[in-house]
Coordinates of C-alpha atoms in Angstrom, one line a residue:
M12 CA 65.5 57.6 36.5
Q13 CA 68.2 58.1 33.9
S14 CA 71.5 56.5 34.1
I15 CA 74.8 58.1 33.0
L16 CA 73.9 59.2 29.5
N17 CA 75.6 61.6 27.1
R18 CA 73.0 64.3 26.6
K19 CA 72.6 68.0 27.0
P20 CA 72.3 69.2 30.6
R21 CA 68.9 70.2 32.0
L22 CA 69.0 73.8 33.2
H23 CA 67.4 74.1 36.6
S24 CA 67.2 77.1 38.9
H25 CA 70.2 76.1 40.9
H26 CA 72.4 75.7 37.8
I27 CA 72.6 79.4 37.5
A28 CA 75.1 79.5 40.3
H29 CA 77.2 76.6 39.0
Q30 CA 79.6 78.7 36.9
R31 CA 80.6 81.1 39.7
V32 CA 83.9 80.3 41.2
P33 CA 84.8 81.8 44.6
S34 CA 87.8 84.1 44.3
P35 CA 90.8 83.5 46.5
S36 CA 89.9 86.6 48.5
T37 CA 86.8 84.8 49.9
K38 CA 88.9 82.2 51.7
L39 CA 90.1 82.6 55.3
S40 CA 93.8 82.1 55.9
G41 CA 93.3 79.8 58.9
R42 CA 93.4 76.0 58.7
C43 CA 91.3 73.5 60.5
T44 CA 93.4 71.8 63.2
S45 CA 91.0 68.9 63.8
Q46 CA 92.5 65.5 63.3
L47 CA 89.3 64.3 61.7
C48 CA 89.6 66.8 58.9
G49 CA 92.3 66.8 56.2
P50 CA 95.4 69.0 56.5
V51 CA 93.9 71.5 54.1
C52 CA 90.4 72.4 55.2
S53 CA 89.9 76.1 54.3
R54 CA 86.6 77.8 55.3
V55 CA 85.0 80.2 52.8
T56 CA 83.2 83.3 53.9
R57 CA 79.7 84.1 52.7
R58 CA 79.3 87.0 50.4
R59 CA 76.4 89.3 50.6
R60 CA 74.3 89.7 47.4
N61 CA 73.4 93.1 46.0
K62 CA 69.7 93.9 46.5
I63 CA 69.2 94.3 42.8
C64 CA 68.7 90.6 42.5
F65 CA 65.3 91.0 44.1
G66 CA 64.1 93.8 41.9
S67 CA 61.6 91.8 40.1
V68 CA 59.9 90.8 43.4
A69 CA 60.0 94.3 44.8
Q70 CA 58.3 95.8 41.8
A71 CA 55.1 94.0 42.6
S72 CA 53.9 96.8 44.9
K73 CA 50.6 97.8 43.5
T74 CA 47.4 96.7 45.4
T75 CA 44.8 96.8 42.7
D76 CA 42.4 93.9 42.3
S77 CA 44.3 92.7 39.2
N78 CA 47.5 92.1 41.1
L79 CA 46.3 90.9 44.5
D80 CA 48.0 87.5 43.8
H81 CA 51.2 89.4 43.1
D82 CA 51.0 91.2 46.4
N83 CA 50.2 88.0 48.4
A84 CA 53.2 86.2 46.9
R85 CA 55.4 89.2 47.7
D86 CA 54.3 89.3 51.3
K87 CA 55.2 85.6 51.7
V88 CA 58.6 86.0 50.0
N89 CA 59.7 89.2 51.8
P90 CA 60.6 87.7 55.3
I91 CA 62.6 84.9 53.8
R92 CA 64.1 87.3 51.2
D93 CA 65.3 89.6 53.9
I94 CA 66.9 86.8 55.9
L95 CA 68.6 85.3 52.9
Q96 CA 69.8 88.5 51.4
D97 CA 71.1 90.3 54.5
D98 CA 72.3 87.3 56.6
A99 CA 73.1 84.3 54.4
G100 CA 74.1 86.2 51.3
I101 CA 72.2 84.0 48.8
G102 CA 69.3 84.8 46.5
V103 CA 65.8 83.5 46.2
H104 CA 66.7 81.7 42.9
E105 CA 69.2 79.6 44.8
L106 CA 66.6 77.9 47.0
S107 CA 65.6 74.3 46.4
R108 CA 63.8 73.8 43.2
D109 CA 61.9 71.0 44.8
I110 CA 60.3 72.8 47.7
G111 CA 60.2 76.5 46.8
F112 CA 60.1 78.8 49.9
T113 CA 59.2 76.3 52.5
D114 CA 62.5 75.8 54.3
S115 CA 62.2 75.3 58.0
T116 CA 63.6 77.7 60.6
E117 CA 66.3 75.2 61.5
T118 CA 67.3 74.8 57.9
L119 CA 67.5 78.6 57.3
A120 CA 69.7 78.9 60.4
L121 CA 72.1 76.2 58.9
S122 CA 72.0 78.0 55.5
K123 CA 73.0 81.2 57.2
E124 CA 76.0 79.6 58.8
F125 CA 77.3 77.2 56.2
S126 CA 76.0 78.2 52.7
I127 CA 78.6 79.3 50.2
P128 CA 77.1 81.0 47.1
G129 CA 77.6 79.0 44.0
C130 CA 79.2 76.1 45.9
V131 CA 77.2 74.9 48.9
R132 CA 73.5 75.2 49.7
I133 CA 71.5 74.0 52.7
T134 CA 67.8 73.5 52.0
D135 CA 64.9 71.2 52.8
G136 CA 64.8 68.2 50.5
R137 CA 62.5 65.2 50.1
G138 CA 60.2 64.6 52.9
G139 CA 61.1 68.0 54.4
M140 CA 64.5 66.7 55.6
P141 CA 67.4 69.1 55.5
K142 CA 70.1 68.4 52.8
V143 CA 73.4 69.9 51.8
T144 CA 73.9 70.4 48.0
L145 CA 77.5 70.6 46.8
I146 CA 77.8 72.3 43.4
H147 CA 80.9 72.0 41.2
Q148 CA 81.9 74.7 38.8
S149 CA 81.4 72.3 35.9
G150 CA 77.7 71.9 36.7
S151 CA 77.7 68.6 38.5
F152 CA 76.1 68.4 42.0
C153 CA 75.4 66.0 44.8
E154 CA 73.0 66.0 47.8
V155 CA 73.8 64.9 51.3
Y156 CA 71.0 64.4 53.7
L157 CA 71.6 65.0 57.4
D158 CA 69.1 62.3 58.4
G159 CA 71.2 59.2 58.3
G160 CA 74.2 60.9 56.5
N161 CA 72.9 59.6 53.2
I162 CA 74.5 60.8 49.9
H163 CA 71.2 60.5 48.0
T164 CA 71.9 62.2 44.7
W165 CA 74.9 62.6 42.4
V166 CA 74.4 64.2 39.0
L167 CA 77.1 64.8 36.4
A168 CA 77.5 68.0 34.4
N169 CA 75.8 66.4 31.4
G170 CA 72.7 65.6 33.5
G171 CA 73.5 61.9 33.9
E172 CA 72.5 60.5 37.3
V173 CA 75.1 58.2 39.0
F174 CA 73.0 57.1 42.0
Y175 CA 69.7 55.4 41.6
A176 CA 66.6 56.5 43.6
P177 CA 63.1 55.6 42.5
D178 CA 60.7 58.3 41.3
G179 CA 57.4 58.9 42.9
T180 CA 58.4 57.5 46.3
S181 CA 57.2 59.1 49.5
Y182 CA 60.5 59.5 51.4
N183 CA 61.1 59.5 55.2
R184 CA 64.1 58.7 57.3
Q185 CA 63.7 55.0 56.8
T186 CA 63.0 54.9 53.1
L187 CA 65.6 57.6 52.2
N188 CA 68.5 55.5 53.4
N189 CA 67.5 52.6 51.2
W190 CA 68.9 54.3 48.1
G191 CA 71.9 56.4 47.1
T192 CA 75.0 55.8 49.2
S193 CA 74.7 55.2 52.9
L194 CA 77.3 54.5 55.6
C195 CA 77.0 51.0 57.3
F196 CA 78.4 51.2 60.8
P197 CA 79.1 49.3 63.1
Q198 CA 77.6 46.4 61.2
F199 CA 77.2 45.5 57.6
G200 CA 74.2 43.3 56.5
E201 CA 72.0 41.2 58.6
G202 CA 74.5 40.1 61.2
G203 CA 74.6 36.7 62.8
E204 CA 77.3 34.4 61.3
R205 CA 77.7 36.6 58.3
P206 CA 80.7 38.8 57.7
G207 CA 80.5 42.3 59.0
T208 CA 79.0 41.5 62.4
P209 CA 80.7 43.2 65.4
P210 CA 80.7 41.7 69.0
S211 CA 77.3 42.6 70.5
E212 CA 75.1 41.3 73.2
Q213 CA 72.0 41.8 71.0
L214 CA 71.2 41.7 67.3
L215 CA 71.9 45.1 65.7
P216 CA 69.7 46.6 62.9
R217 CA 70.5 45.7 59.4
D218 CA 73.6 47.8 58.2
G219 CA 74.1 49.2 61.7
L220 CA 73.2 52.4 63.5
A221 CA 74.7 55.3 61.4
K222 CA 71.8 55.6 59.1
M223 CA 69.4 55.9 62.1
L224 CA 71.1 58.9 63.6
K225 CA 70.6 62.6 62.9
W226 CA 73.9 64.1 61.6
T227 CA 75.0 67.7 62.0
I228 CA 77.2 70.0 59.8
S229 CA 80.6 70.8 61.2
Q230 CA 82.2 72.5 58.2
T231 CA 81.8 73.5 54.6
G232 CA 84.4 74.9 52.3
V233 CA 86.3 74.8 49.0
K234 CA 89.6 73.0 48.3
D235 CA 92.0 73.3 45.4
D236 CA 94.0 70.2 44.4
G237 CA 95.9 71.9 41.6
N238 CA 93.4 70.9 38.9
G239 CA 90.7 73.4 40.1
E240 CA 88.5 74.2 43.1
F241 CA 85.8 71.8 44.4
P242 CA 83.4 72.1 47.3
Y243 CA 83.2 69.8 50.4
V244 CA 81.1 69.3 53.5
T245 CA 81.9 67.6 56.8
I246 CA 79.1 66.1 58.9
E247 CA 79.4 64.4 62.2
V248 CA 77.5 62.4 64.8
C249 CA 78.2 60.7 68.1
D250 CA 76.6 58.0 70.2
T251 CA 73.3 58.7 71.8
D252 CA 71.1 57.0 74.4
T253 CA 69.2 55.3 71.5
S254 CA 72.4 53.9 70.0
R255 CA 73.8 52.8 73.3
A256 CA 70.6 50.9 74.1
L257 CA 71.4 48.8 71.0
W258 CA 75.2 48.9 71.0
D259 CA 76.7 50.0 74.3
K260 CA 79.8 51.7 72.8
H261 CA 81.0 55.3 72.7
F262 CA 82.1 56.7 69.4
Y263 CA 82.3 59.9 67.3
L264 CA 81.8 59.7 63.5
S265 CA 82.9 62.2 60.9
M266 CA 82.3 62.0 57.2
Q267 CA 83.7 64.4 54.6
V268 CA 82.2 64.4 51.1
S269 CA 84.1 66.2 48.4
L270 CA 82.6 66.8 44.9
Q271 CA 85.0 66.9 42.0
H272 CA 84.3 67.1 38.3
D273 CA 83.6 63.4 37.8
A274 CA 84.4 62.0 41.2
L275 CA 83.2 61.8 44.8
E276 CA 85.7 61.4 47.5
I277 CA 84.3 60.2 50.9
S278 CA 86.4 60.2 54.0
V279 CA 85.0 58.4 57.1
S280 CA 86.6 58.8 60.5
V281 CA 85.7 56.8 63.6
K282 CA 87.0 58.0 67.0
N283 CA 86.8 55.8 70.0
T284 CA 85.5 58.1 72.8
G285 CA 85.0 55.2 75.3
M286 CA 87.3 53.4 77.7
Q287 CA 87.2 50.0 75.9
Q288 CA 88.5 48.9 72.5
L289 CA 86.1 49.5 69.7
E290 CA 85.6 46.7 67.1
F291 CA 83.3 47.4 64.2
A292 CA 82.6 47.0 60.4
A293 CA 82.4 50.0 58.2
A294 CA 81.3 50.2 54.6
L295 CA 79.8 52.6 52.0
K296 CA 76.8 51.0 50.3
S297 CA 75.9 52.4 46.9
H298 CA 73.0 51.9 44.4
L299 CA 74.5 52.8 41.0
A300 CA 72.1 53.6 38.2
V301 CA 72.4 51.3 35.2
T302 CA 70.5 50.9 31.9
D303 CA 69.4 47.4 32.8
I304 CA 70.9 45.0 35.3
E305 CA 69.9 42.1 33.1
A306 CA 71.6 43.5 30.0
P307 CA 74.9 41.9 28.9
Q308 CA 76.5 45.4 28.9
T309 CA 76.1 45.8 32.7
N310 CA 78.9 44.1 34.5
F311 CA 80.9 44.2 37.8
I312 CA 84.6 44.3 37.1
G313 CA 87.8 43.7 39.1
L314 CA 86.5 40.7 41.1
K315 CA 88.5 37.9 39.6
N316 CA 90.5 35.5 41.8
C317 CA 88.7 36.5 45.0
V318 CA 87.3 34.6 47.9
Y319 CA 83.7 35.5 48.6
V320 CA 80.9 34.6 50.9
D321 CA 77.5 33.9 49.3
N322 CA 74.8 35.0 51.8
A323 CA 71.9 34.5 49.3
M324 CA 72.6 31.0 48.3
H325 CA 73.3 29.8 51.8
A326 CA 71.3 32.1 54.1
A327 CA 71.4 29.9 57.2
K328 CA 75.2 29.4 57.2
P329 CA 77.1 31.3 54.4
R330 CA 79.7 29.3 52.6
V331 CA 83.1 30.5 51.2
R332 CA 83.5 30.3 47.5
Y333 CA 86.2 31.3 45.0
S334 CA 85.7 33.4 41.9
D335 CA 88.0 32.1 39.1
T336 CA 85.9 33.3 36.2
S337 CA 86.5 36.2 33.9
D338 CA 87.3 39.7 35.2
S339 CA 83.6 40.8 34.6
C340 CA 80.7 39.5 36.6
R341 CA 77.0 39.6 35.9
L342 CA 74.0 39.0 38.1
Y343 CA 71.3 36.5 37.2
G344 CA 69.2 36.5 40.4
A345 CA 68.9 37.7 44.0
T346 CA 72.5 38.5 45.1
D347 CA 74.2 39.1 48.4
R348 CA 77.9 38.4 48.2
V349 CA 80.9 39.7 50.2
F350 CA 84.2 39.6 48.4
L351 CA 87.1 39.5 50.8
S352 CA 90.4 41.4 50.3
S353 CA 89.6 42.5 46.8
K354 CA 92.4 45.1 46.5
S355 CA 92.2 45.3 42.7
E356 CA 90.4 48.1 40.9
T357 CA 86.7 47.4 41.0
G358 CA 83.7 49.1 39.5
V359 CA 80.5 48.8 37.5
E360 CA 80.0 49.0 33.7
V361 CA 76.6 50.7 33.7
G362 CA 75.7 49.8 30.1
T363 CA 76.2 53.2 28.4
G364 CA 79.9 53.0 27.8
C365 CA 80.7 54.5 31.2
T366 CA 82.3 52.8 34.1
V367 CA 82.0 53.8 37.7
F368 CA 85.2 52.8 39.5
V369 CA 85.1 52.2 43.3
R370 CA 88.5 52.6 44.9
D371 CA 90.0 52.5 48.3
I372 CA 92.5 55.3 48.7
S373 CA 93.0 55.1 52.4
S374 CA 96.4 55.6 53.9
E375 CA 98.7 52.6 53.9
D376 CA 99.1 53.0 57.7
E377 CA 95.3 52.4 58.1
H378 CA 93.2 49.3 58.0
G379 CA 91.8 50.0 54.5
Y380 CA 88.5 49.3 52.9
H381 CA 89.6 46.2 51.0
D382 CA 86.3 44.2 50.9
R383 CA 83.5 44.5 48.4
A384 CA 79.9 43.5 48.4
L385 CA 77.4 42.9 45.6
F386 CA 73.7 43.1 46.2
N387 CA 70.4 43.1 44.4
E388 CA 67.0 41.8 45.7
W389 CA 65.9 41.0 42.2
K390 CA 62.3 40.7 40.9
E391 CA 61.1 38.4 43.7
S392 CA 61.4 41.2 46.3
D393 CA 61.6 44.4 44.3
A394 CA 60.1 44.0 40.8
E395 CA 59.8 47.8 40.2
N396 CA 63.4 48.8 40.9
Y397 CA 65.7 45.8 40.6
R398 CA 66.6 46.3 37.0
W399 CA 67.7 49.9 37.3
Y400 CA 70.5 49.7 39.8
A401 CA 73.7 47.8 40.5
G402 CA 74.4 47.4 44.2
I403 CA 78.0 47.6 45.3
A404 CA 79.6 48.3 48.7
I405 CA 83.2 49.0 49.7
G406 CA 84.5 48.7 53.2
A407 CA 86.1 46.7 56.0
I408 CA 83.6 43.8 56.3
G409 CA 85.4 40.5 56.6
K410 CA 88.1 41.7 58.9
L411 CA 86.7 44.1 61.5
I412 CA 88.5 47.4 62.4
K413 CA 89.8 47.7 66.0
V414 CA 90.4 51.1 67.5
D415 CA 91.9 51.7 71.0
P416 CA 90.5 54.3 73.3
G417 CA 91.2 57.9 72.3
L418 CA 92.4 56.9 68.8
T419 CA 90.8 57.5 65.4
H420 CA 90.5 55.4 62.2
T421 CA 90.1 57.0 58.8
G422 CA 89.1 55.3 55.6
V423 CA 88.9 57.1 52.3
V424 CA 86.9 56.0 49.2
R425 CA 86.8 57.5 45.7
L426 CA 84.0 56.9 43.3
E427 CA 85.0 58.0 39.8
V428 CA 83.1 58.0 36.5
H429 CA 85.1 57.1 33.3
D430 CA 83.5 57.5 29.9
L431 CA 85.0 54.7 27.9
S432 CA 82.5 54.8 25.0
H433 CA 84.9 56.7 22.7
R434 CA 87.5 54.0 23.3
A435 CA 85.1 51.3 22.4
E436 CA 84.2 53.1 19.3
T437 CA 87.8 53.6 18.4
V438 CA 88.5 49.8 18.8
R439 CA 85.5 49.0 16.7
R440 CA 86.6 51.3 13.9
K441 CA 90.1 50.0 13.9
S442 CA 88.9 46.4 13.8
K443 CA 86.7 47.2 10.9
Y444 CA 89.5 49.0 9.1
D445 CA 91.8 46.0 9.6
R446 CA 89.2 43.6 8.1
V447 CA 88.6 45.8 5.1
S448 CA 92.4 46.3 4.5
L449 CA 92.9 42.5 4.7
Q450 CA 90.1 42.0 2.1
D451 CA 91.7 44.6 -0.2
I452 CA 95.1 42.9 0.0
T453 CA 93.6 39.4 -0.8
K454 CA 91.9 40.9 -3.9
R455 CA 95.2 42.2 -5.5
T456 CA 96.6 40.5 -8.6
S457 CA 100.1 40.1 -7.1
F458 CA 98.7 38.4 -4.1
A459 CA 96.6 36.0 -6.1
F460 CA 99.6 35.2 -8.3
R461 CA 101.7 34.3 -5.3
E462 CA 98.9 32.1 -4.0
E463 CA 98.9 30.2 -7.4
G464 CA 102.7 29.9 -7.4
L465 CA 102.7 28.4 -3.9
S466 CA 100.0 25.9 -4.8
E467 CA 102.0 24.7 -7.8
L468 CA 105.1 24.2 -5.7
Q469 CA 103.1 22.1 -3.3

């Protein structure tokens, strides 16, 4: 698993479509009127691909003994090829590089309805679970799984991976949501007397119910913020019999993920569809890839002068502490801390010269995501993976959100990667230049003469 490194991008099959930008003529003129979506939510039509893109497959038409394998492969590809070409408007080379031509019927139907060539793809991912892949025109991409609403992968245009997920792991719905970025709702953490615990008659699962539910796609499209176009997907889920058995509340969740050149913007909306007030915690929990969590170059920043609750040191009854140290914070063991009302700019220095900033950009009228949480199970519980990620969460944890019946709360988070390595190199060179210049000045004859004159006067 590689962290955010400056290296040449790896060209995969899906990168072929990265450079295609949908023309304005592909957008519909209508706008989404849903309150859960932003004011500018333009849908994009699917364009049909010319049949020439399948020429290499269609040419395998001979039935001699020497090319029986060719014919068998062609027979398997043809049904899917026809569906994708005529209905979805995407080519075989745009299918998932992980699973080949094994997408389920359900996934193909979703792909037919929501795929946008070069921008949005719906395929089966790890463990056969459906995922939405957002592709930016720069070459960066991210993957959103419908099982649990997990943003599992985010890769920059240079191939650097922002989120950590272990290689060689057999993924299912439970293990998938242990990595990447997941939504914690209506509880954050273990519950009990810890921050992030909503009123409930029974103990809720760790980090709540959202990651246990199967989300659905409500919209895909392309936006333009003036700096260029970028894709987005909106997924949604509501309470079920299973969720009400654990937490007897009625709700509707909507999450919109937008992929920009070097940033992810995540909007989480919670609507109270019941008759009683809804009180809950909400947070986005991320595993950011780092070079080594034990290295001095890996730091959490922006957490100075904050009140925090240490759940690891005092597990039975967490105690409130105060962080009055330097602006950067390092981990030295198992960590589970919740920083309350940390409104400053926070993030993680991943050890390569890059910093991933985690910001709350919610409306001032809303109860924002002002709290932060740091976590890492360390070598005692996860010896194979603890070194390669920095766990950080942003949300409303200490002070719970309250929503009256029929109303909606929306929180917006922005994760942005800044490459500060060139700045560090500039500072290093300037410091070296200043030292060398000072040495040259002290070696000059006129300077030495003034030094001798001053010593005689003394």
